[in-house]
CSV table of N, CA and C in Angstrom, one decimal:
chain,number,residue,atom,x,y,z
A,1,UNK,N,1.1,-1.1,0.3
A,1,UNK,CA,0.3,0.1,0.2
A,1,UNK,C,0.7,1.2,0.0
A,2,UNK,N,1.1,2.9,-0.8
A,2,UNK,CA,1.3,3.5,-1.2
A,2,UNK,C,0.4,4.3,-0.7
A,3,UNK,N,0.8,5.6,-0.4
A,3,UNK,CA,0.3,6.6,0.0
A,3,UNK,C,0.9,7.4,0.3
A,4,UNK,N,0.4,8.9,-0.8
A,4,UNK,CA,2.1,9.5,-1.7
A,4,UNK,C,0.3,10.7,-1.4
A,5,UNK,N,1.1,11.9,-1.2
A,5,UNK,CA,0.5,13.2,-1.0
A,5,UNK,C,0.5,14.1,-2.0
A,6,UNK,N,-0.3,15.1,-1.9
A,6,UNK,CA,0.5,16.3,-2.7
A,6,UNK,C,-0.2,17.6,-1.5
A,7,UNK,N,0.9,18.7,-2.6
A,7,UNK,CA,0.8,19.4,-0.4
A,7,UNK,C,0.6,20.6,-2.0
A,8,UNK,N,0.0,21.8,-0.8
A,8,UNK,CA,0.0,22.3,-1.5
A,8,UNK,C,0.9,23.8,-1.9
A,9,UNK,N,0.8,24.7,-2.6
A,9,UNK,CA,1.7,25.8,-2.4
A,9,UNK,C,1.4,26.5,-3.6
A,10,UNK,N,2.7,27.0,-4.2
A,10,UNK,CA,2.8,28.5,-5.4
A,10,UNK,C,1.6,29.8,-4.9
A,11,UNK,N,1.2,30.7,-5.2
A,11,UNK,CA,0.4,31.8,-5.1
A,11,UNK,C,-0.2,32.0,-6.1
A,12,UNK,N,-1.4,32.2,-6.0
A,12,UNK,CA,-2.7,31.8,-6.1
A,12,UNK,C,-3.1,33.6,-7.2
A,13,UNK,N,-2.9,33.3,-8.3
A,13,UNK,CA,-3.3,35.4,-8.6
A,13,UNK,C,-5.1,34.6,-9.6
A,14,UNK,N,-5.8,34.3,-9.5
A,14,UNK,CA,-6.4,33.6,-10.1
A,14,UNK,C,-6.4,32.8,-11.5
A,15,UNK,N,-5.7,32.4,-11.6
A,15,UNK,CA,-5.5,31.9,-12.7
A,15,UNK,C,-4.3,30.4,-12.0
A,16,UNK,N,-5.6,28.9,-12.9
A,16,UNK,CA,-4.9,27.9,-12.1
A,16,UNK,C,-3.2,27.4,-12.2
A,17,UNK,N,-2.6,27.5,-10.7
A,17,UNK,CA,-1.2,28.0,-11.2
A,17,UNK,C,-0.8,26.7,-10.1
A,18,UNK,N,-2.0,26.3,-9.2
A,18,UNK,CA,-1.0,25.9,-8.2
A,18,UNK,C,-2.8,25.3,-7.2
A,19,UNK,N,-2.4,24.1,-6.8
A,19,UNK,CA,-3.1,23.1,-5.9
A,19,UNK,C,-4.6,23.5,-4.9
A,20,UNK,N,-3.6,24.8,-4.0
A,20,UNK,CA,-4.4,25.1,-3.1
A,20,UNK,C,-4.1,24.0,-2.3
A,21,UNK,N,-4.6,23.0,-2.6
A,21,UNK,CA,-5.2,22.0,-0.9
A,21,UNK,C,-4.3,20.3,-0.7
A,22,UNK,N,-4.4,19.7,-0.2
A,22,UNK,CA,-4.2,18.5,0.3
A,22,UNK,C,-4.9,17.1,-0.6
A,23,UNK,N,-4.3,16.5,-0.2
A,23,UNK,CA,-4.7,15.7,-0.9
A,23,UNK,C,-4.3,13.7,-0.6
A,24,UNK,N,-4.9,13.2,-0.3
A,24,UNK,CA,-4.2,11.5,-0.2
A,24,UNK,C,-4.8,10.5,-1.0
A,25,UNK,N,-3.7,10.0,-1.3
A,25,UNK,CA,-3.4,8.3,-2.4
A,25,UNK,C,-3.1,7.4,-2.4
A,26,UNK,N,-4.3,6.9,-1.2
A,26,UNK,CA,-3.7,4.7,-0.3
A,26,UNK,C,-4.2,4.2,-1.8
A,27,UNK,N,-3.5,3.6,-2.4
A,27,UNK,CA,-3.2,2.8,-3.4
A,27,UNK,C,-2.4,1.3,-3.2
A,28,UNK,N,-2.9,0.3,-3.3
A,28,UNK,CA,-2.9,-0.7,-4.0
A,28,UNK,C,-3.3,-1.9,-4.9
A,29,UNK,N,-2.1,-2.0,-4.9
A,29,UNK,CA,-1.1,-3.3,-6.2
A,29,UNK,C,-1.0,-5.2,-5.8
A,30,UNK,N,-0.9,-5.3,-6.7
A,30,UNK,CA,-1.2,-6.8,-6.7
A,30,UNK,C,-0.4,-6.9,-7.9
A,31,UNK,N,0.4,-8.3,-7.7
A,31,UNK,CA,1.6,-8.6,-9.4
A,31,UNK,C,0.9,-10.7,-9.0
A,32,UNK,N,1.0,-11.6,-9.8
A,32,UNK,CA,1.2,-12.2,-10.3
A,32,UNK,C,2.8,-12.0,-11.4
A,33,UNK,N,3.6,-13.4,-11.6
A,33,UNK,CA,5.2,-13.5,-11.3
A,33,UNK,C,5.3,-15.1,-12.1
A,34,UNK,N,5.1,-15.3,-13.3
A,34,UNK,CA,5.2,-16.3,-13.5
A,34,UNK,C,5.8,-16.7,-15.4
A,35,UNK,N,6.9,-17.4,-15.9
A,35,UNK,CA,7.2,-18.8,-16.6
A,35,UNK,C,7.3,-16.9,-17.5
A,36,UNK,N,8.0,-16.2,-17.4
A,36,UNK,CA,8.2,-14.9,-17.5
A,36,UNK,C,6.7,-13.6,-18.3
A,37,UNK,N,5.6,-13.9,-17.6
A,37,UNK,CA,4.4,-13.0,-17.6
A,37,UNK,C,4.9,-12.1,-15.9
A,38,UNK,N,4.1,-12.1,-15.6
A,38,UNK,CA,3.8,-10.1,-15.5
A,38,UNK,C,2.9,-9.7,-15.6
A,39,UNK,N,2.2,-10.2,-14.4
A,39,UNK,CA,0.2,-9.3,-14.6
A,39,UNK,C,-0.2,-8.5,-13.0
A,40,UNK,N,-0.6,-7.1,-13.4
A,40,UNK,CA,-0.2,-6.5,-12.2
A,40,UNK,C,-1.1,-5.9,-12.3
A,41,UNK,N,-1.9,-5.2,-10.9
A,41,UNK,CA,-3.1,-4.3,-11.3
A,41,UNK,C,-3.2,-3.9,-9.4
A,42,UNK,N,-3.9,-2.8,-9.4
A,42,UNK,CA,-3.6,-2.0,-8.5
A,42,UNK,C,-4.8,-0.6,-8.3
A,43,UNK,N,-4.9,-0.4,-7.5
A,43,UNK,CA,-6.4,1.1,-7.1
A,43,UNK,C,-5.9,1.4,-6.1
A,44,UNK,N,-6.2,3.2,-6.9
A,44,UNK,CA,-5.3,3.7,-6.3
A,44,UNK,C,-6.8,4.5,-5.8
A,45,UNK,N,-7.1,5.3,-4.6
A,45,UNK,CA,-8.2,6.1,-4.7
A,45,UNK,C,-7.6,7.2,-3.7
A,46,UNK,N,-7.8,9.1,-4.5
A,46,UNK,CA,-8.3,10.1,-4.6
A,46,UNK,C,-8.3,10.3,-3.2
A,47,UNK,N,-8.2,11.4,-2.6
A,47,UNK,CA,-8.8,11.9,-1.1
A,47,UNK,C,-8.5,13.5,-1.1
A,48,UNK,N,-9.7,14.0,-2.2
A,48,UNK,CA,-8.9,15.5,-2.0
A,48,UNK,C,-10.0,16.4,-0.7
A,49,UNK,N,-9.1,17.3,0.0
A,49,UNK,CA,-9.5,18.6,0.8
A,49,UNK,C,-9.7,19.7,-0.3
A,50,UNK,N,-10.4,20.6,1.0
A,50,UNK,CA,-11.0,21.5,0.3
A,50,UNK,C,-10.0,22.9,0.2
A,51,UNK,N,-10.4,23.7,-1.2
A,51,UNK,CA,-9.0,24.1,-1.6
A,51,UNK,C,-9.1,25.7,-0.9
A,52,UNK,N,-7.7,25.4,0.1
A,52,UNK,CA,-8.2,27.5,0.6
A,52,UNK,C,-8.0,28.7,0.0
A,53,UNK,N,-7.1,28.5,-1.2
A,53,UNK,CA,-7.6,29.8,-1.7
A,53,UNK,C,-9.3,30.0,-2.7
A,54,UNK,N,-10.4,29.2,-3.4
A,54,UNK,CA,-10.9,28.9,-3.1
A,54,UNK,C,-12.3,28.4,-2.5
A,55,UNK,N,-12.2,27.2,-1.7
A,55,UNK,CA,-13.5,27.1,0.0
A,55,UNK,C,-14.0,26.6,-1.7
A,56,UNK,N,-13.2,25.4,-2.4
A,56,UNK,CA,-13.9,24.4,-3.8
A,56,UNK,C,-13.6,23.0,-3.0
A,57,UNK,N,-13.8,21.5,-2.9
A,57,UNK,CA,-13.8,20.6,-2.9
A,57,UNK,C,-14.2,19.6,-3.2
A,58,UNK,N,-12.5,19.5,-3.9
A,58,UNK,CA,-13.0,18.9,-5.5
A,58,UNK,C,-13.9,17.2,-5.2
A,59,UNK,N,-14.3,16.3,-5.4
A,59,UNK,CA,-14.5,15.4,-5.9
A,59,UNK,C,-13.3,13.7,-5.8
A,60,UNK,N,-13.5,13.2,-4.9
A,60,UNK,CA,-12.6,11.4,-4.3
A,60,UNK,C,-12.9,10.9,-5.8
A,61,UNK,N,-11.8,10.2,-5.6
A,61,UNK,CA,-11.5,9.6,-7.2
A,61,UNK,C,-10.9,8.4,-7.4
A,62,UNK,N,-11.5,7.6,-7.8
A,62,UNK,CA,-10.8,5.7,-8.1
A,62,UNK,C,-9.9,5.7,-9.0
A,63,UNK,N,-9.5,4.8,-9.4
A,63,UNK,CA,-8.8,5.0,-10.7
A,63,UNK,C,-8.3,3.6,-10.1
A,64,UNK,N,-8.4,3.0,-12.0
A,64,UNK,CA,-8.0,1.0,-11.6
A,64,UNK,C,-6.6,1.2,-12.5
A,65,UNK,N,-6.0,0.4,-12.5
A,65,UNK,CA,-4.9,0.3,-14.7
A,65,UNK,C,-4.0,-0.9,-14.0
A,66,UNK,N,-3.2,-1.7,-14.9
A,66,UNK,CA,-2.8,-2.9,-15.3
A,66,UNK,C,-1.7,-2.3,-16.2
A,67,UNK,N,-1.3,-3.8,-15.7
A,67,UNK,CA,0.2,-3.9,-17.0
A,67,UNK,C,-0.1,-5.6,-17.2
A,68,UNK,N,0.1,-5.7,-17.8
A,68,UNK,CA,0.8,-6.8,-18.9
A,68,UNK,C,1.8,-7.6,-18.8
A,69,UNK,N,3.2,-7.8,-19.1
A,69,UNK,CA,4.4,-8.0,-19.7
A,69,UNK,C,4.1,-9.9,-19.9
A,70,UNK,N,5.3,-9.9,-20.5
A,70,UNK,CA,5.5,-11.2,-21.2
A,70,UNK,C,7.5,-11.5,-21.6
A,71,UNK,N,7.9,-11.5,-21.2
A,71,UNK,CA,9.2,-11.6,-21.7
A,71,UNK,C,9.9,-13.4,-22.4
A,72,UNK,N,10.3,-13.5,-23.5
A,72,UNK,CA,10.9,-13.9,-24.1
A,72,UNK,C,11.5,-13.4,-25.2
A,73,UNK,N,13.1,-14.6,-24.5
A,73,UNK,CA,13.9,-14.9,-24.6
A,73,UNK,C,14.5,-13.4,-24.0
A,74,UNK,N,15.2,-12.2,-24.5
A,74,UNK,CA,15.8,-10.4,-24.0
A,74,UNK,C,14.7,-9.6,-24.6
A,75,UNK,N,13.6,-10.1,-25.8
A,75,UNK,CA,12.3,-9.2,-25.6
A,75,UNK,C,11.6,-9.5,-24.5
A,76,UNK,N,10.9,-8.3,-24.3
A,76,UNK,CA,9.4,-7.4,-23.6
A,76,UNK,C,8.8,-7.5,-24.2
A,77,UNK,N,7.3,-7.6,-23.8
A,77,UNK,CA,6.3,-7.1,-24.5
A,77,UNK,C,5.5,-6.9,-23.7
A,78,UNK,N,4.5,-5.9,-24.0
A,78,UNK,CA,4.3,-4.5,-22.5
A,78,UNK,C,2.8,-4.5,-22.8
A,79,UNK,N,2.1,-4.4,-21.7
A,79,UNK,CA,0.5,-4.0,-22.5
A,79,UNK,C,0.0,-3.0,-20.6
A,80,UNK,N,-0.4,-1.2,-21.5
A,80,UNK,CA,-0.4,-1.2,-19.4
A,80,UNK,C,-1.7,0.4,-20.3
A,81,UNK,N,-1.7,0.2,-19.0
A,81,UNK,CA,-3.3,1.8,-19.2
A,81,UNK,C,-3.1,1.9,-17.8
A,82,UNK,N,-3.8,3.8,-17.8
A,82,UNK,CA,-4.0,3.9,-17.3
A,82,UNK,C,-4.4,5.2,-16.8
A,83,UNK,N,-6.4,5.3,-17.2
A,83,UNK,CA,-7.0,6.2,-17.4
A,83,UNK,C,-6.8,7.9,-17.0
């Protein structure tokens, strides 16, 4: 499990040049390794807190991604996605 906080910062000038809010993204991932195959998947849940400059709170986000690789000799073939 990974926790990746995002920190507010920058100068707010009316143009979005900084996020001005805290966010935490707990992540849960799993991998299966066998006979040259690597199949991995992860779920990321973004928890957003109130923007102190605009008093707005963005919604929370659930994102899933996967990676599939197959190694044959010196070659590795990969399929990966994260929306």
